[in-house]
XYZ file of C-alpha atoms in Angstrom:
633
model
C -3.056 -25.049 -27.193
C -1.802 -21.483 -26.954
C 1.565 -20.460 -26.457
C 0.623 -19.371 -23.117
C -0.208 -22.561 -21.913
C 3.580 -23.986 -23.312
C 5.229 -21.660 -21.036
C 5.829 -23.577 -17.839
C 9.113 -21.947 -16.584
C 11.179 -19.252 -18.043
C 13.266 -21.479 -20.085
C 10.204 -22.077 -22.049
C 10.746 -18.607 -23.805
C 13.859 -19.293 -24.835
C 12.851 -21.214 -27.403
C 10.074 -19.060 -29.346
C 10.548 -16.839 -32.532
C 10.114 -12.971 -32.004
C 6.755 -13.942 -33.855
C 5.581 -15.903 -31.300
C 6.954 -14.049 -28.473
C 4.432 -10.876 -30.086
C 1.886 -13.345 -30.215
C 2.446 -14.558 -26.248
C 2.877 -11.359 -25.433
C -0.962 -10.310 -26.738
C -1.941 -13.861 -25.296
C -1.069 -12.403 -21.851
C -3.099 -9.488 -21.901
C -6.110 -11.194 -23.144
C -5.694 -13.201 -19.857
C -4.792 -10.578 -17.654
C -8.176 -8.785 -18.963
C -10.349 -12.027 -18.861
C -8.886 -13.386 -15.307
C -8.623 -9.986 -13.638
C -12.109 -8.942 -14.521
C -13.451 -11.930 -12.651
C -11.645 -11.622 -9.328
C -10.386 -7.764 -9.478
C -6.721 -6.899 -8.779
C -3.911 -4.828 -9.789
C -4.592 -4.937 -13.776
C -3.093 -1.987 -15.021
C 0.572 -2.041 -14.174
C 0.656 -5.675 -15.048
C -0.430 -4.562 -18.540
C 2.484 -2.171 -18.675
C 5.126 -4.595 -18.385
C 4.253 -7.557 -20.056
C 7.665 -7.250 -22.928
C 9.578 -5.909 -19.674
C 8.809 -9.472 -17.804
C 9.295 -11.446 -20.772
C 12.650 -9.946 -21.822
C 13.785 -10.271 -18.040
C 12.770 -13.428 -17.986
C 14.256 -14.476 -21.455
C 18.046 -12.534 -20.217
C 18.654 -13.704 -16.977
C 17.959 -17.144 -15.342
C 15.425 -17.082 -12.387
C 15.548 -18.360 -9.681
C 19.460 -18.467 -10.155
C 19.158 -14.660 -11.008
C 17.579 -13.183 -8.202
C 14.340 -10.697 -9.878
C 12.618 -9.019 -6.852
C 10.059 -6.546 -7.754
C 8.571 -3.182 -6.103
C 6.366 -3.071 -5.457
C 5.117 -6.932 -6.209
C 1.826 -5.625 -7.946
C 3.386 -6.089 -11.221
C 4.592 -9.120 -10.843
C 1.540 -11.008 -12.140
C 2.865 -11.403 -15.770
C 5.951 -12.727 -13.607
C 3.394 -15.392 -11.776
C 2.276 -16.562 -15.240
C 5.727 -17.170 -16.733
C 7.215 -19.004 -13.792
C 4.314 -21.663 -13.906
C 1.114 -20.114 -11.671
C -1.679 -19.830 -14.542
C -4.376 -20.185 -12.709
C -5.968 -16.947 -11.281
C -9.223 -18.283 -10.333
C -8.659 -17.763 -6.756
C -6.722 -14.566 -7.557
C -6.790 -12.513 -4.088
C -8.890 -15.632 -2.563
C -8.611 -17.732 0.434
C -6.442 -20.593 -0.935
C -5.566 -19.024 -4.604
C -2.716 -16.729 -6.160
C -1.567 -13.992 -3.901
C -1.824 -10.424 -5.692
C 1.806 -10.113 -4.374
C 4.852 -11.937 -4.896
C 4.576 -14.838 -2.491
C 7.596 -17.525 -1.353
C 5.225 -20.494 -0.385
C 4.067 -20.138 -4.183
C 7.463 -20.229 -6.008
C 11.258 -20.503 -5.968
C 11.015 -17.484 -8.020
C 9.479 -15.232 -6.012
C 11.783 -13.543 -3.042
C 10.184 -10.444 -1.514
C 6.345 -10.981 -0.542
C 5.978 -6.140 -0.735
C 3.487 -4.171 -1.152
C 5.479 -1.523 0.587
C 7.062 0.236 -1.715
C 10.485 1.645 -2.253
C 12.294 -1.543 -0.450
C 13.540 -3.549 -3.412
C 16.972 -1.902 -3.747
C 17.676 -2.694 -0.324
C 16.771 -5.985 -0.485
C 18.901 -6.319 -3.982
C 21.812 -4.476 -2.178
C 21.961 -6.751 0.595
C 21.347 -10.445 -1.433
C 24.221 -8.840 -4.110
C 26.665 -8.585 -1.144
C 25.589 -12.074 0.188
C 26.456 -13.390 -3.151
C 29.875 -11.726 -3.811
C 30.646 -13.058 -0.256
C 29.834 -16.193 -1.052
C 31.640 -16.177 -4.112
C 28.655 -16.792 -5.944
C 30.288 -15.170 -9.316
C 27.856 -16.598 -11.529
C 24.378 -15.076 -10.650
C 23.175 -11.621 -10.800
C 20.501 -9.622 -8.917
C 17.774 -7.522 -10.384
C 15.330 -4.894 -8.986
C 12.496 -3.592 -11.230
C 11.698 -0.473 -9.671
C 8.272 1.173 -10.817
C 9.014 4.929 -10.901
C 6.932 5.579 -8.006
C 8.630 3.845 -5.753
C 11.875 5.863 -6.275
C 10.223 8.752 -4.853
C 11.083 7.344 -1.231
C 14.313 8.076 0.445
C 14.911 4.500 1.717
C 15.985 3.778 -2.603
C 18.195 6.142 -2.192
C 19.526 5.035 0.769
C 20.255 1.728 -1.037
C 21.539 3.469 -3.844
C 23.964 5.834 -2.213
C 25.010 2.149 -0.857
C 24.396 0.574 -4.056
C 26.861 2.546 -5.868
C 30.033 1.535 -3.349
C 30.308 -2.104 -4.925
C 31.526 -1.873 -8.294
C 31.902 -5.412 -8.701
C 28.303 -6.679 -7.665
C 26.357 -8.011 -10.077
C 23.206 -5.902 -9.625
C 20.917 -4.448 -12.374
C 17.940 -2.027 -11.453
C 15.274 -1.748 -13.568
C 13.281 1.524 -13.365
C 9.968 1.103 -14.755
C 8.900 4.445 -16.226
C 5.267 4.712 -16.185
C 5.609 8.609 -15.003
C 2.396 6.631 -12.306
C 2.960 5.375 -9.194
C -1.161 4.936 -8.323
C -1.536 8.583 -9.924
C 0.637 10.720 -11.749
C 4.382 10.461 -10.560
C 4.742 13.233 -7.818
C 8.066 15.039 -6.822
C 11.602 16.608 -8.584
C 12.788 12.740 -9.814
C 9.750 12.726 -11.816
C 9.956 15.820 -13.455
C 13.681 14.575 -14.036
C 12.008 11.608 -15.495
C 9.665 13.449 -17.479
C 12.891 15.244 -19.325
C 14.486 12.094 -19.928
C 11.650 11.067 -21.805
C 11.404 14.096 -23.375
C 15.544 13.703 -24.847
C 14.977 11.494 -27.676
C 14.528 14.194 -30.012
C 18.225 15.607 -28.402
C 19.622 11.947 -29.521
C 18.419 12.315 -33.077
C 19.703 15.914 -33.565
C 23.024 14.977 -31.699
C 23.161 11.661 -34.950
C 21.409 14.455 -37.726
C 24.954 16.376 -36.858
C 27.004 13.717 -36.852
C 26.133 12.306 -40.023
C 25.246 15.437 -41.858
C 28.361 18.193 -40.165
C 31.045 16.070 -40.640
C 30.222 15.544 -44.243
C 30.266 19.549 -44.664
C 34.397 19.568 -44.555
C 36.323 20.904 -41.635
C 34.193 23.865 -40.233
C 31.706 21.013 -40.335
C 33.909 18.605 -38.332
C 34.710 21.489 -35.574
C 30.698 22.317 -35.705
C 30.000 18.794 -34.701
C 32.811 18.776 -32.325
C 31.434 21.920 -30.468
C 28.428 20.141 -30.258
C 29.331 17.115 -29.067
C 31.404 18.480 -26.369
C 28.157 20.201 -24.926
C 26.395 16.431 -24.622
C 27.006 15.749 -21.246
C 26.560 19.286 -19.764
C 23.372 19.283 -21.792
C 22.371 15.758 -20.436
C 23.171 16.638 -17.104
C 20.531 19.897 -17.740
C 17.509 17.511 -19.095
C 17.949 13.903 -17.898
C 18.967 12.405 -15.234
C 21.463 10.575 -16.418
C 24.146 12.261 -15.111
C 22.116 12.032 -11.608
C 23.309 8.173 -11.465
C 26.248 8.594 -13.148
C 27.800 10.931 -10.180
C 26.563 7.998 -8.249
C 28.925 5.783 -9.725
C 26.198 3.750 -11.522
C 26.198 2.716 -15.121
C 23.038 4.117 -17.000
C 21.256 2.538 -19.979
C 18.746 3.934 -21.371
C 15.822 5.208 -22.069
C 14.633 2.068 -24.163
C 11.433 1.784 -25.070
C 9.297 -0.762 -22.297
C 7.353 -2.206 -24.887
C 9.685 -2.903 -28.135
C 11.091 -6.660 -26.704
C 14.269 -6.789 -28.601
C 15.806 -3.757 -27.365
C 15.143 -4.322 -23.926
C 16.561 -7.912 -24.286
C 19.327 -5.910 -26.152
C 19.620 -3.270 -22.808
C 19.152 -5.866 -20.086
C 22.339 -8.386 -22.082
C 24.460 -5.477 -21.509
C 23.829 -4.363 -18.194
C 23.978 -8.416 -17.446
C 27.359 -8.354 -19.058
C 28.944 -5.069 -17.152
C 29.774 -6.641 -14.122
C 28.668 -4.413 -11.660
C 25.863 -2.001 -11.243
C 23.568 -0.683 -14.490
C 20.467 0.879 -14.153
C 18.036 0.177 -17.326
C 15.428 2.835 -17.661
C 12.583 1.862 -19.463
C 9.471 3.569 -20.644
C 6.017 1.822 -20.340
C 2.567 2.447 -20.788
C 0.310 1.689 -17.702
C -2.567 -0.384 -19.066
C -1.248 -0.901 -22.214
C -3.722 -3.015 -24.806
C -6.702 -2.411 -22.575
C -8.659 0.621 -24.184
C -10.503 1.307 -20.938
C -7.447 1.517 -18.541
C -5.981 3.589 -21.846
C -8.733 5.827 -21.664
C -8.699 6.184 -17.895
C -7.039 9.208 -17.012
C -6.951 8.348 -12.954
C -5.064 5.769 -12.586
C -5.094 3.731 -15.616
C -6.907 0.982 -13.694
C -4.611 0.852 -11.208
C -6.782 -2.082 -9.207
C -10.109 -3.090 -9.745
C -13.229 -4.782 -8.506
C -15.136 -6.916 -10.389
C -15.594 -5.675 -13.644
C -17.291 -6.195 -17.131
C -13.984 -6.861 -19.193
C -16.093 -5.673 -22.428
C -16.519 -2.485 -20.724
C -14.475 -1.540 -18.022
C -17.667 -0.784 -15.618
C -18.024 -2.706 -12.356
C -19.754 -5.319 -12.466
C -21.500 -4.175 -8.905
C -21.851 -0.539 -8.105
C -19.634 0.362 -4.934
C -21.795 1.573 -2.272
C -21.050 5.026 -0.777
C -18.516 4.064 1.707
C -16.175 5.255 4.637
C -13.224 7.075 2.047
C -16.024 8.977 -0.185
C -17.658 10.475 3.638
C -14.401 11.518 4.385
C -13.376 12.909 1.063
C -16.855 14.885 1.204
C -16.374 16.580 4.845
C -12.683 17.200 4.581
C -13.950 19.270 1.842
C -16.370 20.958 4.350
C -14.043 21.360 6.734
C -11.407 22.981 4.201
C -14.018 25.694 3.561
C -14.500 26.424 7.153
C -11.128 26.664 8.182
C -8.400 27.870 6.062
C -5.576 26.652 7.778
C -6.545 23.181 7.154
C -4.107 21.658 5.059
C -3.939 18.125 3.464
C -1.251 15.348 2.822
C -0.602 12.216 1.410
C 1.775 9.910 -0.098
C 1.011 8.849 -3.503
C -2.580 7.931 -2.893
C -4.550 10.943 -3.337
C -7.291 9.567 -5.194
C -7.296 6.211 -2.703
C -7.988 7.949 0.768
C -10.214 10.350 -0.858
C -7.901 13.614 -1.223
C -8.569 14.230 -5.055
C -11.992 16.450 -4.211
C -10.092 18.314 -1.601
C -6.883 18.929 -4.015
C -8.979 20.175 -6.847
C -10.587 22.438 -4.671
C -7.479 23.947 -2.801
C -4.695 22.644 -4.487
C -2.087 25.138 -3.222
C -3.338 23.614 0.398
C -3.029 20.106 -0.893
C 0.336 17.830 -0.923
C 1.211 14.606 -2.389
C 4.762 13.609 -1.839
C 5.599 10.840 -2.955
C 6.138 7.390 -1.366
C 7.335 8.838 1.382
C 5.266 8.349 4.388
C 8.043 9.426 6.903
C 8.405 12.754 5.100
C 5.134 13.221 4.883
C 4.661 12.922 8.795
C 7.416 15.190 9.845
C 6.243 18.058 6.678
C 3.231 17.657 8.866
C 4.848 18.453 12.069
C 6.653 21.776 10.387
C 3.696 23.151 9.247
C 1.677 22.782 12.668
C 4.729 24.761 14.114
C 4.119 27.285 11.207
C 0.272 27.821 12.419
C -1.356 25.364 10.276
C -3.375 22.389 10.955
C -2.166 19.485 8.539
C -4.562 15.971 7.874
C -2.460 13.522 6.890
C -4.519 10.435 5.183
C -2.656 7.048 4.434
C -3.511 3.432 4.497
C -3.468 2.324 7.840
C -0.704 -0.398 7.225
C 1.653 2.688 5.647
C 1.145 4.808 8.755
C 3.943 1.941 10.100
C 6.601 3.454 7.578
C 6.250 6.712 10.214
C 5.953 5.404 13.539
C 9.266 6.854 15.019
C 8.544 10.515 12.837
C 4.920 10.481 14.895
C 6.274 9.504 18.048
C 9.561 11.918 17.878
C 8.354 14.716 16.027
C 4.353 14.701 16.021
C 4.053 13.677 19.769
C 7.166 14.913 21.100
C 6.783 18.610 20.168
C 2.395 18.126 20.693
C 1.963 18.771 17.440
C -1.625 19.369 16.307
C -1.571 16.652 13.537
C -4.597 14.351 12.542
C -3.927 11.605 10.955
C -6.665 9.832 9.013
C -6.221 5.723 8.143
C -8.085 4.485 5.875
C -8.219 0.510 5.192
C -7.992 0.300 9.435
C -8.296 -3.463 10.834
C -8.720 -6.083 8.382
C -8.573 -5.882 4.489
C -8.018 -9.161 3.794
C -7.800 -9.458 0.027
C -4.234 -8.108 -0.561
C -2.853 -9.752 2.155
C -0.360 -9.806 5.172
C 1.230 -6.179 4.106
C -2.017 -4.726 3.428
C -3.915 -5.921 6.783
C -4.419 -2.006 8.434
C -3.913 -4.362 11.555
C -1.110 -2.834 13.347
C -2.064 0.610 14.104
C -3.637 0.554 17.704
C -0.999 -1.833 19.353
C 1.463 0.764 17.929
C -0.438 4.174 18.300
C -1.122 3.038 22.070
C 2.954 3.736 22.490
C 2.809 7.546 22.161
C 2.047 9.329 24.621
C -0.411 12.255 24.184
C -1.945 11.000 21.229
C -5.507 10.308 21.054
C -7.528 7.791 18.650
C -10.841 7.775 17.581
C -12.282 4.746 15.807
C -15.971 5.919 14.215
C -18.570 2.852 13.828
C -20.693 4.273 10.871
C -21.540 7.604 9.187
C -22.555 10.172 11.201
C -19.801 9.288 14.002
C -17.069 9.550 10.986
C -17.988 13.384 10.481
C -18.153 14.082 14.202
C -15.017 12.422 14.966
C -13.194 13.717 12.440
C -14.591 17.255 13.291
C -13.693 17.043 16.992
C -9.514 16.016 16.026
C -8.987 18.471 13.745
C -10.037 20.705 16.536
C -7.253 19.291 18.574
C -4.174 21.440 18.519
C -2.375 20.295 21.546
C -1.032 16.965 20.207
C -1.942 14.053 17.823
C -5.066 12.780 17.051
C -6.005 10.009 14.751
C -9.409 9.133 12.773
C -9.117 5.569 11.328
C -11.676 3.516 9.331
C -11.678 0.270 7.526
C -12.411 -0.583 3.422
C -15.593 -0.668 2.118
C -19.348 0.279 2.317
C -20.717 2.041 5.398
C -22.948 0.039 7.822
C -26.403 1.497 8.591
C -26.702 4.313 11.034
C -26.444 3.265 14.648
C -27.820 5.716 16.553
C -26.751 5.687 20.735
C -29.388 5.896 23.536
C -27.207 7.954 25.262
C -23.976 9.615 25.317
C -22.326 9.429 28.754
C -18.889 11.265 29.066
C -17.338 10.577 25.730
C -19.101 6.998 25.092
C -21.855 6.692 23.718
C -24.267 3.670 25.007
C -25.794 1.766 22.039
C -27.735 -0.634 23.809
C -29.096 -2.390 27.126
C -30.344 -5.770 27.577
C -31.418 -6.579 31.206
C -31.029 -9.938 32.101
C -31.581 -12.428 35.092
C -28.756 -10.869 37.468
C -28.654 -7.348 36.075
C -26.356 -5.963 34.049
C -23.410 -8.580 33.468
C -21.646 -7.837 30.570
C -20.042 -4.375 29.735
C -19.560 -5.039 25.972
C -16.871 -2.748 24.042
C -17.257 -2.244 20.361
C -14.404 -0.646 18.813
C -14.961 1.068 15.433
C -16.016 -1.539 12.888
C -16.512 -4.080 15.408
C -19.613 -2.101 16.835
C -22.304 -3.794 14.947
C -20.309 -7.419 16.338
C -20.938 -6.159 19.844
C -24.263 -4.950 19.421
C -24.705 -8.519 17.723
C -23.172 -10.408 20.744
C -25.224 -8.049 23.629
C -28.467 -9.523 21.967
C -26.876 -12.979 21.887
C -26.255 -12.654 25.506
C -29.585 -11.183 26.004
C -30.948 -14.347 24.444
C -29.619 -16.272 26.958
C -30.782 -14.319 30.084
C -27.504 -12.396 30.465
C -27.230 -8.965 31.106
C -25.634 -6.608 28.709
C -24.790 -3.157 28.162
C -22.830 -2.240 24.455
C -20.627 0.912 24.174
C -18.980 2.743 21.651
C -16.214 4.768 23.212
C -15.797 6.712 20.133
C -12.229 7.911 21.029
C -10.646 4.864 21.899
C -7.495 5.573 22.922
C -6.709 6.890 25.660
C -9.762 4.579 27.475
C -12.285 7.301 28.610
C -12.807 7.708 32.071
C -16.827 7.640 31.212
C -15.563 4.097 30.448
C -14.206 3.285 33.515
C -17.002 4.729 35.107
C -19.578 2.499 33.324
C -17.544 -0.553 33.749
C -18.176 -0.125 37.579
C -21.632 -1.247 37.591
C -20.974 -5.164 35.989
C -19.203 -8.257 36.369
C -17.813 -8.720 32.904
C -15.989 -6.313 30.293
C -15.902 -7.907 26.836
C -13.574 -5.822 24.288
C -13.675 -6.461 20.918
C -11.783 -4.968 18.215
C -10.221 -5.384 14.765
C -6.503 -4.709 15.056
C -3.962 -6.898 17.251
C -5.098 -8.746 20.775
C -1.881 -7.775 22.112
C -1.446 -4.311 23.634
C -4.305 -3.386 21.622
C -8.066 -1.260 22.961
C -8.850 -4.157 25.107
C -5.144 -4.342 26.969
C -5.522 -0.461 27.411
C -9.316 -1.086 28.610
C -7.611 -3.658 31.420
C -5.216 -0.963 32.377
C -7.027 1.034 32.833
C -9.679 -0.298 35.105
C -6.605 -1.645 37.217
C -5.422 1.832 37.979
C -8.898 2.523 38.704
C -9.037 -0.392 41.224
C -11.435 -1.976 39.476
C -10.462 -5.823 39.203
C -12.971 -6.619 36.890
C -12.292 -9.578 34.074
C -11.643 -8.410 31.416
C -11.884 -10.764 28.298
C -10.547 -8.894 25.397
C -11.204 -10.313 21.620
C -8.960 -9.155 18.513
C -6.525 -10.521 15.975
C -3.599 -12.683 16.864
C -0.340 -11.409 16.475
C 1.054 -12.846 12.984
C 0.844 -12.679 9.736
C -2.360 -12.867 8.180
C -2.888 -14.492 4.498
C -4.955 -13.146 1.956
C -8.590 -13.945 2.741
C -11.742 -11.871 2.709
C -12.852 -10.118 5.347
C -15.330 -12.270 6.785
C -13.100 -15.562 6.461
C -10.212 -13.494 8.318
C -13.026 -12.623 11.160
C -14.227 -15.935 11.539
C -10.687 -17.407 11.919
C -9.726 -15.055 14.190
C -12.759 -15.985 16.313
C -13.978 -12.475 15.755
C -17.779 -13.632 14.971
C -20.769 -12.639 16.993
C -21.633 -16.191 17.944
C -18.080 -16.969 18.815
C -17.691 -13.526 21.112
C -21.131 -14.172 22.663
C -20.529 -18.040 23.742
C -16.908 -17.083 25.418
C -18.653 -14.424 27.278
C -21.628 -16.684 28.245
C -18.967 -19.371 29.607
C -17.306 -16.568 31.234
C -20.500 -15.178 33.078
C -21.290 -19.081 34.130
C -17.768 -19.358 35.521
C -18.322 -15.877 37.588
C -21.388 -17.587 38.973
C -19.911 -20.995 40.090
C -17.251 -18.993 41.594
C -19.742 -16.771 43.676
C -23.398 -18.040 43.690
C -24.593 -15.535 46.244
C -22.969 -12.814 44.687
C -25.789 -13.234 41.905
């Protein structure tokens, strides 16, 4: 049995020799490498902090000692020593969730993948202990460095740093990555504090070696020494969380287990709040994510863990289209400009930047920046793409609704992962962003169904300059082409299927959901019913061309990817009542709740989002219509 397998809960590591807590320690890569290879996941920051999780876990007494992590893709090392060994279902419908997850564990507390949030939540359980009187348990936040480019950490730490007396310890794990390279001033900050070790061994040379050379040696040193915290304050930013009031220990080295037990005993001991910098290595003991200058294998697919390479070649899908016509566009127009936060090479922004970097901007985990930079530089003349995750776009609802919309700024704002991802979970579902988007007024959405409609779409809104438009898109490979018959208005007509009574069924494919509805008009064609299957294309607001086509049947079936609930098909009903059209209108989409981690297709099919299921409610509907009105038909 390896010492792996011994470790059931943290006490377990209690008892080992520093011998055997190296040899756990390479024990846990192996498995990282070997289980993560098979399912994909977040691998490389999980190799970065295996000594940091050990050591925490080894100090301070979870769950007693509240450890939250952000974001909660490094907490697998975490899973592993609080008793959750097996990843085969890593990411899977009924397995391990690649986040921190409460109906797995006592010792798991915040279920985030949206970064920068820990403090907060550390700030507000700290106070609900020392209210409590709960004297004998501490708090800890292990921050990855990325995540303290957002402004809500320092929100919590200007907040933070008013309690003195709570027991709180934040861990800031210095990778200088968040997905990429660290962007923004606190990194460079960083990047000087790593740089200050050689300042610490001059600063003991002179103490050692002046104070030995008499008294103009003494006053030498002295001099010296009396510079240390103006020169500090110069090259690390230690001084930055010292004027916050907050005890600083550090740098220690992330990887060297005794003296970050050594750090996180003291900062345990202060009595009120210490932050503990460490330095790690993303992908540490893994030559491939070593050698991989990206993002240090960041997340992966499937892979061959002998050689890093997928084990299935990713098709060409909706991010790498975009990333090539953005490009295009770029050269066309110079005052395209591009944005992101911390995910350049994820949405497909790295070609772009290394074409026109000085037209390029990462900044940072902050999405609510990001959205209102956007605004200032459409008021300066430019036209600014801003490409996020769908699910982040949430972070800057009220900064697209008060500064995009308000002031018609000509913003487009391009969400990848759109609809269902499925594998990472409830915080990862893009499932949110119609429901919301459908709030502001003025801004337009267009939801492409393959290829071709991705480049025109995207095209026609960053022609826009009059208010907001968005392009979004979900993971993965493209579909096929699907061509339309004809374009009428704005909507483009995929198919028609002429049944018994006509033309029933007006069926409404949104975005990735097209090739469902073209699925479910040949199911209904299959059973005599009448269908016609549209792509609107720009989705929100409804087009009138939609309206207009709805007129001639009995039935409009809606079917989307994003929430049921004041989502395309709610706005399709709307709008056909303003109309004074009364039609049904039997709209199909995701419930509102939180959805586990599943694939894709298992989320679909227990949402009721198949082809077969679409097509029989519709068929039941049409029967209904007909037992209501025979002669009508």
């Amino acid at each position: 049995m390896g010492l792996l397998e011994r470790v059931r809960r943290p006490a377990d590591l209690r008892s080992l020799t520093p011998a055997e807590l190296d040899e756990l320690a390479a024990e846990i890569r192996t498995f990282l490498v070997e289980s993560v290879s098979k399912t994909g996941g977040h691998l490389g920051p999980n190799l970065g902090v295996v000594e940091l999780t050990i050591a925490l876990h080894r100090v301070f007494d979870s769950p007693t000692d509240t450890i939250v992590f952000d974001t909660g893709h490094q907490a697998y090392v975490h899973k592993m020593l609080t008793g959750r060994q097996d990843f085969s279902g890593l990411r899977r419908r009924g397995g391990l969730s690649g986040y921190p997850s409460r109906t797995e564990s006592d010792h798991d507390v915040v279920e985030n993948s949206h970064a920068s949030t820990a403090l907060s939540w550390a700030d507000g359980i700290a106070r609900a202990n020392q209210l409590a009187g709960r004297s004998d348990r501490h708090v800890i936040a292990v921050v990855g460095d990325g995540a303290l480019t957002g402004g809500m950490a320092w929100e919590a730490l200007n907040n933070i740093a008013a309690g003195q007396d709570r027991r709180l310890v934040i861990v800031v794990n210095d990778n200088g990555r968040s997905y990429a390279p660290t962007i923004g001033g606190l990194a460079l900050h960083l990047d000087s504090l790593r740089a200050t070790r050689g300042y610490e061994r001059v600063l003991h040379w002179g103490k050692h070696t002046l104070q030995r050379g008499g008294a103009p040696g003494r006053m030498a040193f002295e001099a010296l020494h009396g510079f240390k915290k103006g020169v500090k304050d110069v090259v690390a930013p230690q001084g930055l969380f010292e004027d916050l009031g907050i005890k600083y220990l550090g740098p220690v080295d992330g990887h060297d287990r005794a003296a970050l037990e050594h750090a996180l005993a003291r900062a345990r001991d202060f009595g009120g709040p210490v932050i503990v910098h460490t330095i790690t290595e993303k992908g540490r003991g893994y030559v491939h994510a070593e050698a991989d200058v990206a993002d240090r294998f960041h997340a992966v697919g499937v892979i061959h863990p002998e050689t890093g390479l997928p084990v299935a070649p990713a098709r060409f899908g909706w991010t790498s289209v975009f990333a090539e016509e953005i490009v295009a566009i770029g050269r066309a127009r110079s005052d395209v400009v591009a944005l992101t936060a911390a995910m350049l090479a994820p949405v497909g922004l790295a070609p772009f930047a290394e074409e026109f970097p000085e037209r390029t901007f990462d900044v940072g985990i902050a999405e609510q920046h990001a959205v209102t930079s956007a605004a200032g530089l459409a008021f300066a003349g430019l036209h600014p793409v801003v490409a996020v995750y769908a699910t982040f776009l949430n972070r800057g609802f009220d900064q697209v609704l008060m500064d995009v919309a308000l002031h018609r700024a000509g913003v487009t704002f391009v969400l990848d992962r759109a609809g269902v991802t499925g594998d990472d979970g409830a915080s990862h579902n893009g499932m949110w962003d119609l429901a919301l988007l459908r709030l502001v007024p003025g801004l337009r959405v267009a939801a492409p169904r393959d290829e071709p409609t991705l480049r025109e779409e995207l095209r026609e809104a960053v022609a826009i300059e009059d208010g907001p438009t968005v392009v979004r898109y979900p993971k993965g490979a493209l579909p096929e082409p699907m061509p339309a018959l004809q374009r009428v208005g704005a909507v483009d007509v995929l198919a028609r299927h002429v049944g018994d009574g006509g033309q029933r069924v007006l069926v409404v494919g949104v975005g990735a959901m097209v090739p469902t509805a073209l699925d479910v008009g040949q199911r209904l064609a299959d059973q005599g019913i009448g269908a016609t299957v549209v792509d609107p294309r720009w989705v929100l607001p409804v087009p009138t061309a939609l309206v207009d086509l709805a007129r001639g049947h009995d039935l409009v079936v809606t079917v989307e990817d994003g929430l049921e609930d004041n989502g395309v098909g709610s706005a399709v009903r709307t709008a056909l009542a303003h109309a004074g059209l009364h039609l049904p209108v039997q709209s199909h989409g995701l419930a509102t709740e939180f959805i586990a981690h599943a694939s894709r297709p298992e989320v679909l099919a227990a949402s009721g989002l198949r082809a077969q299921d679409v097509a029989r409610e519709a068929a039941a509907a049409v029967v209904r219509l007909v037992e209501r009105s025979p002669a009508a038909y």
